[in-house]
PDB file of C-alpha atoms and ligand atoms in Angstrom:
ATOM      1  CA  MET F  56      61.091  18.172  -1.848  1.00 73.00           C
ATOM      2  CA  HIS F  57      62.232  15.604  -4.411  1.00 88.00           C
ATOM      3  CA  LYS F  58      65.803  15.707  -5.616  1.00 96.00           C
ATOM      4  CA  GLN F  59      66.069  17.428  -8.977  1.00 97.00           C
ATOM      5  CA  ALA F  60      68.189  17.117 -12.100  1.00 98.00           C
ATOM      6  CA  VAL F  61      68.560  20.378 -13.992  1.00 98.00           C
ATOM      7  CA  MET F  62      70.094  21.061 -17.391  1.00 97.00           C
ATOM      8  CA  ILE F  63      70.835  24.640 -18.369  1.00 97.00           C
ATOM      9  CA  PHE F  64      71.283  25.214 -22.096  1.00 95.00           C
ATOM     10  CA  GLY F  65      72.397  28.440 -23.745  1.00 93.00           C
ATOM     11  CA  THR F  66      75.117  29.789 -26.013  1.00 90.00           C
ATOM     12  CA  PRO F  67      78.568  30.574 -24.611  1.00 85.00           C
ATOM     13  CA  GLY F  68      78.371  33.803 -22.611  1.00 85.00           C
ATOM     14  CA  SER F  69      74.725  33.337 -21.607  1.00 91.00           C
ATOM     15  CA  GLY F  70      75.701  32.799 -17.968  1.00 89.00           C
ATOM     16  CA  LYS F  71      74.900  29.090 -17.549  1.00 91.00           C
ATOM     17  CA  GLY F  72      77.869  28.431 -15.287  1.00 88.00           C
ATOM     18  CA  THR F  73      77.019  31.338 -12.972  1.00 89.00           C
ATOM     19  CA  GLN F  74      73.469  30.079 -12.489  1.00 95.00           C
ATOM     20  CA  ALA F  75      74.656  26.503 -11.890  1.00 95.00           C
ATOM     21  CA  ASN F  76      77.125  27.816  -9.301  1.00 91.00           C
ATOM     22  CA  LEU F  77      74.313  29.690  -7.552  1.00 94.00           C
ATOM     23  CA  LEU F  78      72.265  26.477  -7.367  1.00 97.00           C
ATOM     24  CA  GLU F  79      75.304  24.722  -5.911  1.00 95.00           C
ATOM     25  CA  TRP F  80      76.125  27.436  -3.362  1.00 92.00           C
ATOM     26  CA  THR F  81      72.594  28.222  -2.174  1.00 96.00           C
ATOM     27  CA  LYS F  82      70.598  25.031  -2.754  1.00 96.00           C
ATOM     28  CA  GLY F  83      73.188  22.292  -2.342  1.00 96.00           C
ATOM     29  CA  PHE F  84      73.090  21.059  -5.943  1.00 97.00           C
ATOM     30  CA  TYR F  85      76.063  19.192  -7.342  1.00 97.00           C
ATOM     31  CA  HIS F  86      77.306  21.368 -10.217  1.00 95.00           C
ATOM     32  CA  PHE F  87      78.508  18.927 -12.849  1.00 95.00           C
ATOM     33  CA  ASP F  88      81.232  20.752 -14.784  1.00 87.00           C
ATOM     34  CA  SER F  89      82.160  18.301 -17.538  1.00 84.00           C
ATOM     35  CA  GLY F  90      85.614  19.755 -18.280  1.00 79.00           C
ATOM     36  CA  LYS F  91      86.564  19.668 -14.615  1.00 82.00           C
ATOM     37  CA  GLU F  92      85.211  16.118 -14.129  1.00 88.00           C
ATOM     38  CA  LEU F  93      87.161  14.769 -17.103  1.00 88.00           C
ATOM     39  CA  ARG F  94      90.384  16.482 -16.046  1.00 86.00           C
ATOM     40  CA  SER F  95      90.151  15.104 -12.518  1.00 89.00           C
ATOM     41  CA  ILE F  96      89.781  11.550 -13.868  1.00 92.00           C
ATOM     42  CA  LEU F  97      92.546  11.975 -16.449  1.00 92.00           C
ATOM     43  CA  ASN F  98      94.913  13.355 -13.805  1.00 90.00           C
ATOM     44  CA  ASP F  99      94.071  10.743 -11.148  1.00 93.00           C
ATOM     45  CA  PRO F 100      97.534   9.478 -10.065  1.00 94.00           C
ATOM     46  CA  SER F 101      96.208   5.970  -9.337  1.00 96.00           C
ATOM     47  CA  ARG F 102      95.025   5.498 -12.940  1.00 95.00           C
ATOM     48  CA  GLN F 103      98.026   6.641 -14.947  1.00 95.00           C
ATOM     49  CA  ASN F 104      98.959   3.068 -15.944  1.00 95.00           C
ATOM     50  CA  GLU F 105      95.639   2.455 -17.697  1.00 96.00           C
ATOM     51  CA  LYS F 106      95.953   2.445 -21.494  1.00 96.00           C
ATOM     52  CA  LEU F 107      92.543   4.091 -21.853  1.00 94.00           C
ATOM     53  CA  ILE F 108      93.446   6.941 -19.503  1.00 95.00           C
ATOM     54  CA  GLN F 109      96.749   7.480 -21.341  1.00 95.00           C
ATOM     55  CA  ARG F 110      94.937   7.642 -24.700  1.00 95.00           C
ATOM     56  CA  GLU F 111      92.231  10.036 -23.513  1.00 93.00           C
ATOM     57  CA  ARG F 112      94.715  12.202 -21.675  1.00 91.00           C
ATOM     58  CA  LYS F 113      96.712  12.707 -24.871  1.00 90.00           C
ATOM     59  CA  LEU F 114      93.564  13.808 -26.710  1.00 86.00           C
ATOM     60  CA  ASN F 115      92.586  16.167 -23.896  1.00 81.00           C
ATOM     61  CA  GLU F 116      96.012  17.779 -23.733  1.00 80.00           C
ATOM     62  CA  ALA F 117      96.026  18.302 -27.511  1.00 78.00           C
ATOM     63  CA  GLY F 118      92.698  20.121 -27.241  1.00 71.00           C
ATOM     64  CA  ILE F 119      90.897  17.386 -29.191  1.00 75.00           C
ATOM     65  CA  LEU F 120      87.466  16.234 -28.018  1.00 76.00           C
ATOM     66  CA  ASN F 121      87.586  13.065 -25.944  1.00 86.00           C
ATOM     67  CA  THR F 122      86.071   9.863 -27.348  1.00 90.00           C
ATOM     68  CA  PRO F 123      82.274  10.348 -27.096  1.00 88.00           C
ATOM     69  CA  SER F 124      81.476   6.821 -25.869  1.00 92.00           C
ATOM     70  CA  TRP F 125      84.106   7.110 -23.134  1.00 94.00           C
ATOM     71  CA  VAL F 126      82.789  10.541 -22.088  1.00 93.00           C
ATOM     72  CA  LEU F 127      79.160   9.391 -21.993  1.00 95.00           C
ATOM     73  CA  GLY F 128      80.123   6.348 -19.930  1.00 95.00           C
ATOM     74  CA  ILE F 129      81.766   8.582 -17.329  1.00 93.00           C
ATOM     75  CA  PHE F 130      78.907  11.091 -17.262  1.00 95.00           C
ATOM     76  CA  LYS F 131      76.378   8.322 -16.637  1.00 96.00           C
ATOM     77  CA  LYS F 132      78.467   6.654 -13.946  1.00 95.00           C
ATOM     78  CA  GLU F 133      78.973   9.966 -12.137  1.00 94.00           C
ATOM     79  CA  ALA F 134      75.279  10.890 -12.471  1.00 96.00           C
ATOM     80  CA  LYS F 135      74.225   7.615 -10.844  1.00 96.00           C
ATOM     81  CA  LYS F 136      76.753   8.106  -8.040  1.00 96.00           C
ATOM     82  CA  ILE F 137      75.525  11.646  -7.331  1.00 96.00           C
ATOM     83  CA  ALA F 138      71.858  10.590  -7.442  1.00 96.00           C
ATOM     84  CA  LYS F 139      72.630   7.780  -5.010  1.00 96.00           C
ATOM     85  CA  SER F 140      74.286  10.222  -2.625  1.00 96.00           C
ATOM     86  CA  GLY F 141      70.930  12.019  -2.410  1.00 96.00           C
ATOM     87  CA  LYS F 142      72.024  15.259  -4.080  1.00 97.00           C
ATOM     88  CA  SER F 143      70.283  17.258  -6.745  1.00 98.00           C
ATOM     89  CA  ILE F 144      72.431  17.830  -9.836  1.00 98.00           C
ATOM     90  CA  VAL F 145      72.823  20.689 -12.293  1.00 98.00           C
ATOM     91  CA  TYR F 146      74.553  20.621 -15.690  1.00 96.00           C
ATOM     92  CA  SER F 147      75.816  23.807 -17.295  1.00 92.00           C
ATOM     93  CA  GLY F 148      78.145  22.553 -20.016  1.00 84.00           C
ATOM     94  CA  SER F 149      76.836  19.128 -20.915  1.00 88.00           C
ATOM     95  CA  PRO F 150      75.399  17.290 -22.713  1.00 92.00           C
ATOM     96  CA  ARG F 151      77.101  18.961 -25.675  1.00 88.00           C
ATOM     97  CA  THR F 152      76.120  16.560 -28.423  1.00 90.00           C
ATOM     98  CA  MET F 153      73.079  14.545 -29.483  1.00 94.00           C
ATOM     99  CA  TYR F 154      75.010  11.377 -28.670  1.00 95.00           C
ATOM    100  CA  GLU F 155      75.759  12.490 -25.093  1.00 94.00           C
ATOM    101  CA  ALA F 156      72.139  13.512 -24.596  1.00 96.00           C
ATOM    102  CA  PHE F 157      70.324  10.603 -26.236  1.00 97.00           C
ATOM    103  CA  GLY F 158      72.913   7.841 -26.822  1.00 96.00           C
ATOM    104  CA  ASP F 159      72.193   5.491 -29.699  1.00 95.00           C
ATOM    105  CA  LYS F 160      70.434   2.177 -30.300  1.00 94.00           C
ATOM    106  CA  LYS F 161      72.820   0.293 -28.014  1.00 94.00           C
ATOM    107  CA  THR F 162      73.619   2.951 -25.443  1.00 96.00           C
ATOM    108  CA  LEU F 163      71.377   4.854 -23.089  1.00 96.00           C
ATOM    109  CA  GLY F 164      71.967   8.619 -23.198  1.00 97.00           C
ATOM    110  CA  LEU F 165      72.501  10.954 -20.248  1.00 97.00           C
ATOM    111  CA  ILE F 166      68.915  12.238 -20.220  1.00 97.00           C
ATOM    112  CA  ALA F 167      67.363   8.750 -20.024  1.00 97.00           C
ATOM    113  CA  THR F 168      69.877   7.841 -17.303  1.00 97.00           C
ATOM    114  CA  LEU F 169      68.800  10.859 -15.251  1.00 97.00           C
ATOM    115  CA  GLU F 170      65.129   9.983 -15.790  1.00 96.00           C
ATOM    116  CA  LYS F 171      65.814   6.584 -14.255  1.00 96.00           C
ATOM    117  CA  SER F 172      67.731   7.982 -11.286  1.00 96.00           C
ATOM    118  CA  TYR F 173      65.683  11.094 -10.489  1.00 97.00           C
ATOM    119  CA  GLY F 174      62.277  10.374 -12.053  1.00 96.00           C
ATOM    120  CA  LYS F 175      61.081  12.042 -15.238  1.00 94.00           C
ATOM    121  CA  GLU F 176      58.987  14.579 -13.311  1.00 95.00           C
ATOM    122  CA  ASN F 177      62.086  15.820 -11.470  1.00 96.00           C
ATOM    123  CA  LEU F 178      64.037  16.674 -14.617  1.00 97.00           C
ATOM    124  CA  HIS F 179      64.028  20.363 -15.560  1.00 97.00           C
ATOM    125  CA  PHE F 180      65.395  22.026 -18.664  1.00 98.00           C
ATOM    126  CA  PHE F 181      66.218  25.691 -19.068  1.00 97.00           C
ATOM    127  CA  PHE F 182      67.257  27.709 -22.058  1.00 97.00           C
ATOM    128  CA  MET F 183      69.090  30.976 -21.387  1.00 96.00           C
ATOM    129  CA  LYS F 184      67.906  33.402 -24.026  1.00 95.00           C
ATOM    130  CA  ILE F 185      70.302  36.225 -24.906  1.00 94.00           C
ATOM    131  CA  ALA F 186      71.084  38.325 -27.981  1.00 91.00           C
ATOM    132  CA  PRO F 187      74.321  37.023 -29.563  1.00 88.00           C
ATOM    133  CA  GLU F 188      76.002  40.459 -29.484  1.00 88.00           C
ATOM    134  CA  ILE F 189      75.327  40.821 -25.741  1.00 88.00           C
ATOM    135  CA  ALA F 190      76.669  37.334 -25.042  1.00 87.00           C
ATOM    136  CA  ALA F 191      79.782  38.065 -27.108  1.00 84.00           C
ATOM    137  CA  ALA F 192      80.407  41.379 -25.340  1.00 83.00           C
ATOM    138  CA  ARG F 193      79.942  39.768 -21.936  1.00 81.00           C
ATOM    139  CA  ASN F 194      82.238  36.942 -22.870  1.00 77.00           C
ATOM    140  CA  LYS F 195      84.993  39.313 -23.969  1.00 77.00           C
ATOM    141  CA  ILE F 196      85.361  40.827 -20.512  1.00 77.00           C
ATOM    142  CA  ARG F 197      84.679  37.727 -18.461  1.00 78.00           C
ATOM    143  CA  ARG F 198      87.484  36.704 -16.159  1.00 84.00           C
ATOM    144  CA  THR F 199      87.990  33.292 -14.657  1.00 84.00           C
ATOM    145  CA  CYS F 200      89.928  32.309 -11.534  1.00 87.00           C
ATOM    146  CA  THR F 201      93.130  30.480 -12.508  1.00 86.00           C
ATOM    147  CA  VAL F 202      92.918  28.435  -9.298  1.00 90.00           C
ATOM    148  CA  CYS F 203      89.283  27.422  -8.688  1.00 85.00           C
ATOM    149  CA  THR F 204      87.879  28.296 -12.182  1.00 78.00           C
ATOM    150  CA  ASN F 205      85.183  30.522 -10.639  1.00 79.00           C
ATOM    151  CA  PRO F 206      83.911  32.944 -13.308  1.00 77.00           C
ATOM    152  CA  VAL F 207      83.832  36.624 -12.291  1.00 80.00           C
ATOM    153  CA  LEU F 208      81.681  39.176 -14.072  1.00 70.00           C
ATOM    154  CA  GLY F 209      83.793  41.405 -16.261  1.00 64.00           C
ATOM    155  CA  ASP F 210      82.943  44.703 -14.613  1.00 67.00           C
ATOM    156  CA  ALA F 211      83.209  43.485 -11.012  1.00 71.00           C
ATOM    157  CA  PRO F 212      85.756  45.744  -9.252  1.00 77.00           C
ATOM    158  CA  VAL F 213      87.932  42.945  -7.925  1.00 83.00           C
ATOM    159  CA  THR F 214      91.433  41.892  -8.906  1.00 84.00           C
ATOM    160  CA  VAL F 215      91.480  38.510  -7.178  1.00 89.00           C
ATOM    161  CA  CYS F 216      88.950  35.677  -6.952  1.00 89.00           C
ATOM    162  CA  PRO F 217      86.383  36.351  -4.197  1.00 85.00           C
ATOM    163  CA  ASN F 218      86.341  32.586  -3.542  1.00 87.00           C
ATOM    164  CA  CYS F 219      89.962  31.676  -3.095  1.00 92.00           C
ATOM    165  CA  MET F 220      92.005  34.864  -3.728  1.00 92.00           C
ATOM    166  CA  GLY F 221      93.382  33.251  -6.901  1.00 92.00           C
ATOM    167  CA  GLU F 222      94.539  35.270  -9.897  1.00 91.00           C
ATOM    168  CA  LEU F 223      91.847  36.249 -12.438  1.00 89.00           C
ATOM    169  CA  LYS F 224      92.514  35.896 -16.156  1.00 85.00           C
ATOM    170  CA  ILE F 225      90.602  36.195 -19.403  1.00 79.00           C
ATOM    171  CA  ARG F 226      90.155  32.634 -20.607  1.00 70.00           C
ATOM    172  CA  LYS F 227      92.026  31.699 -23.779  1.00 66.00           C
ATOM    173  CA  ASP F 228      88.885  30.458 -25.508  1.00 63.00           C
ATOM    174  CA  ASP F 229      87.060  33.685 -24.614  1.00 64.00           C
ATOM    175  CA  ASP F 230      88.857  35.844 -27.200  1.00 71.00           C
ATOM    176  CA  PRO F 231      86.490  37.104 -29.945  1.00 76.00           C
ATOM    177  CA  GLU F 232      87.695  34.789 -32.740  1.00 77.00           C
ATOM    178  CA  LYS F 233      87.540  31.692 -30.565  1.00 76.00           C
ATOM    179  CA  TYR F 234      84.210  32.844 -29.200  1.00 79.00           C
ATOM    180  CA  LYS F 235      82.797  32.781 -32.722  1.00 83.00           C
ATOM    181  CA  VAL F 236      84.016  29.206 -33.169  1.00 81.00           C
ATOM    182  CA  ARG F 237      82.477  28.131 -29.853  1.00 81.00           C
ATOM    183  CA  TYR F 238      79.244  29.920 -30.708  1.00 88.00           C
ATOM    184  CA  ASN F 239      78.939  28.161 -34.073  1.00 88.00           C
ATOM    185  CA  GLU F 240      79.890  24.850 -32.518  1.00 85.00           C
ATOM    186  CA  TYR F 241      77.106  25.339 -29.978  1.00 89.00           C
ATOM    187  CA  MET F 242      74.540  26.162 -32.635  1.00 92.00           C
ATOM    188  CA  THR F 243      75.387  23.143 -34.793  1.00 91.00           C
ATOM    189  CA  ARG F 244      76.120  20.498 -32.164  1.00 88.00           C
ATOM    190  CA  THR F 245      74.199  21.402 -29.011  1.00 91.00           C
ATOM    191  CA  MET F 246      71.105  23.289 -30.172  1.00 95.00           C
ATOM    192  CA  PRO F 247      69.730  20.141 -31.881  1.00 96.00           C
ATOM    193  CA  ILE F 248      69.330  18.668 -28.355  1.00 96.00           C
ATOM    194  CA  VAL F 249      67.035  21.550 -27.373  1.00 96.00           C
ATOM    195  CA  GLU F 250      65.072  21.145 -30.604  1.00 97.00           C
ATOM    196  CA  ALA F 251      64.787  17.370 -30.146  1.00 97.00           C
ATOM    197  CA  LEU F 252      63.481  17.793 -26.579  1.00 96.00           C
ATOM    198  CA  ARG F 253      60.938  20.362 -27.764  1.00 96.00           C
ATOM    199  CA  SER F 254      59.738  18.069 -30.540  1.00 97.00           C
ATOM    200  CA  GLN F 255      59.237  15.342 -27.910  1.00 95.00           C
ATOM    201  CA  GLY F 256      56.897  17.734 -26.104  1.00 95.00           C
ATOM    202  CA  ILE F 257      59.261  18.234 -23.178  1.00 95.00           C
ATOM    203  CA  THR F 258      59.027  21.608 -21.448  1.00 95.00           C
ATOM    204  CA  ILE F 259      62.074  23.814 -21.741  1.00 97.00           C
ATOM    205  CA  THR F 260      61.723  26.919 -19.614  1.00 97.00           C
ATOM    206  CA  GLU F 261      63.041  29.954 -21.454  1.00 96.00           C
ATOM    207  CA  ILE F 262      64.830  32.400 -19.195  1.00 96.00           C
ATOM    208  CA  ASN F 263      65.725  35.930 -20.208  1.00 96.00           C
ATOM    209  CA  ALA F 264      69.512  35.862 -19.674  1.00 95.00           C
ATOM    210  CA  GLU F 265      70.096  39.577 -20.214  1.00 93.00           C
ATOM    211  CA  PRO F 266      69.391  40.945 -16.688  1.00 92.00           C
ATOM    212  CA  ALA F 267      71.901  40.710 -13.824  1.00 89.00           C
ATOM    213  CA  PRO F 268      72.553  37.202 -12.404  1.00 90.00           C
ATOM    214  CA  PRO F 269      70.462  37.612  -9.194  1.00 93.00           C
ATOM    215  CA  GLU F 270      67.357  38.479 -11.220  1.00 95.00           C
ATOM    216  CA  ILE F 271      67.876  35.504 -13.520  1.00 96.00           C
ATOM    217  CA  PHE F 272      68.445  33.275 -10.517  1.00 97.00           C
ATOM    218  CA  ALA F 273      65.169  34.404  -8.940  1.00 97.00           C
ATOM    219  CA  ASN F 274      63.335  33.245 -12.077  1.00 97.00           C
ATOM    220  CA  ILE F 275      65.129  29.900 -12.109  1.00 97.00           C
ATOM    221  CA  LYS F 276      64.328  29.312  -8.432  1.00 97.00           C
ATOM    222  CA  LYS F 277      60.680  30.150  -9.047  1.00 97.00           C
ATOM    223  CA  ALA F 278      60.498  27.679 -11.931  1.00 96.00           C
ATOM    224  CA  LEU F 279      62.034  24.973  -9.733  1.00 96.00           C
ATOM    225  CA  GLY F 280      59.579  25.618  -6.916  1.00 94.00           C
ATOM    226  CA  PHE F 281      62.005  27.168  -4.393  1.00 93.00           C
TER     227      PHE F 281
HETATM  228 ZN1  LIG N 496      89.209  31.114  -7.131  1.00 62.91          ZN
END
């Protein structure tokens, strides 16, 4: 089977991260978590003298979005590295903006970069369809491991992370007010990517994101030919 590049779109709370984790754990995909990737570069001890790293680290710590051109550059470099290593890749939280997805006149976007590395026919796009009130309710009770960042379903009867025994906490940006902000941000900044792909005639497989994760995962696997 050819190596695949998969992008999962969907509003916050639609379960993108869970599905990307399942692809990583059961099918050997590299789950590209943009927040985690950026933090690991910004906290790299060997790079703390670089002016650029200092600047971006300040932004990141203040909760301000990192410079888009810098972010896109990193995403593309990492994507090429992962493709070269022979792994399939899955994105659950990026691209977040039209610029990250498509670049501009001078800069190749992430999607075109993946087409080059994996082949256009091996790129797959999913959209996790869920009613906003269900996503919001799910988000409100979602807990995340404070150590390995593994998300745990809200009603799972566990008090520690099943992965690493770390402490579980409700994420700060999961409270209802902040959820609304993230939801609106997603609709205005990220949804245009889905619409642009559709208008280019690219297939985006819609997945019903309301059932339990294993059922959703079965549909994703089927669509990917597993
Ligand atoms: Zn954990």
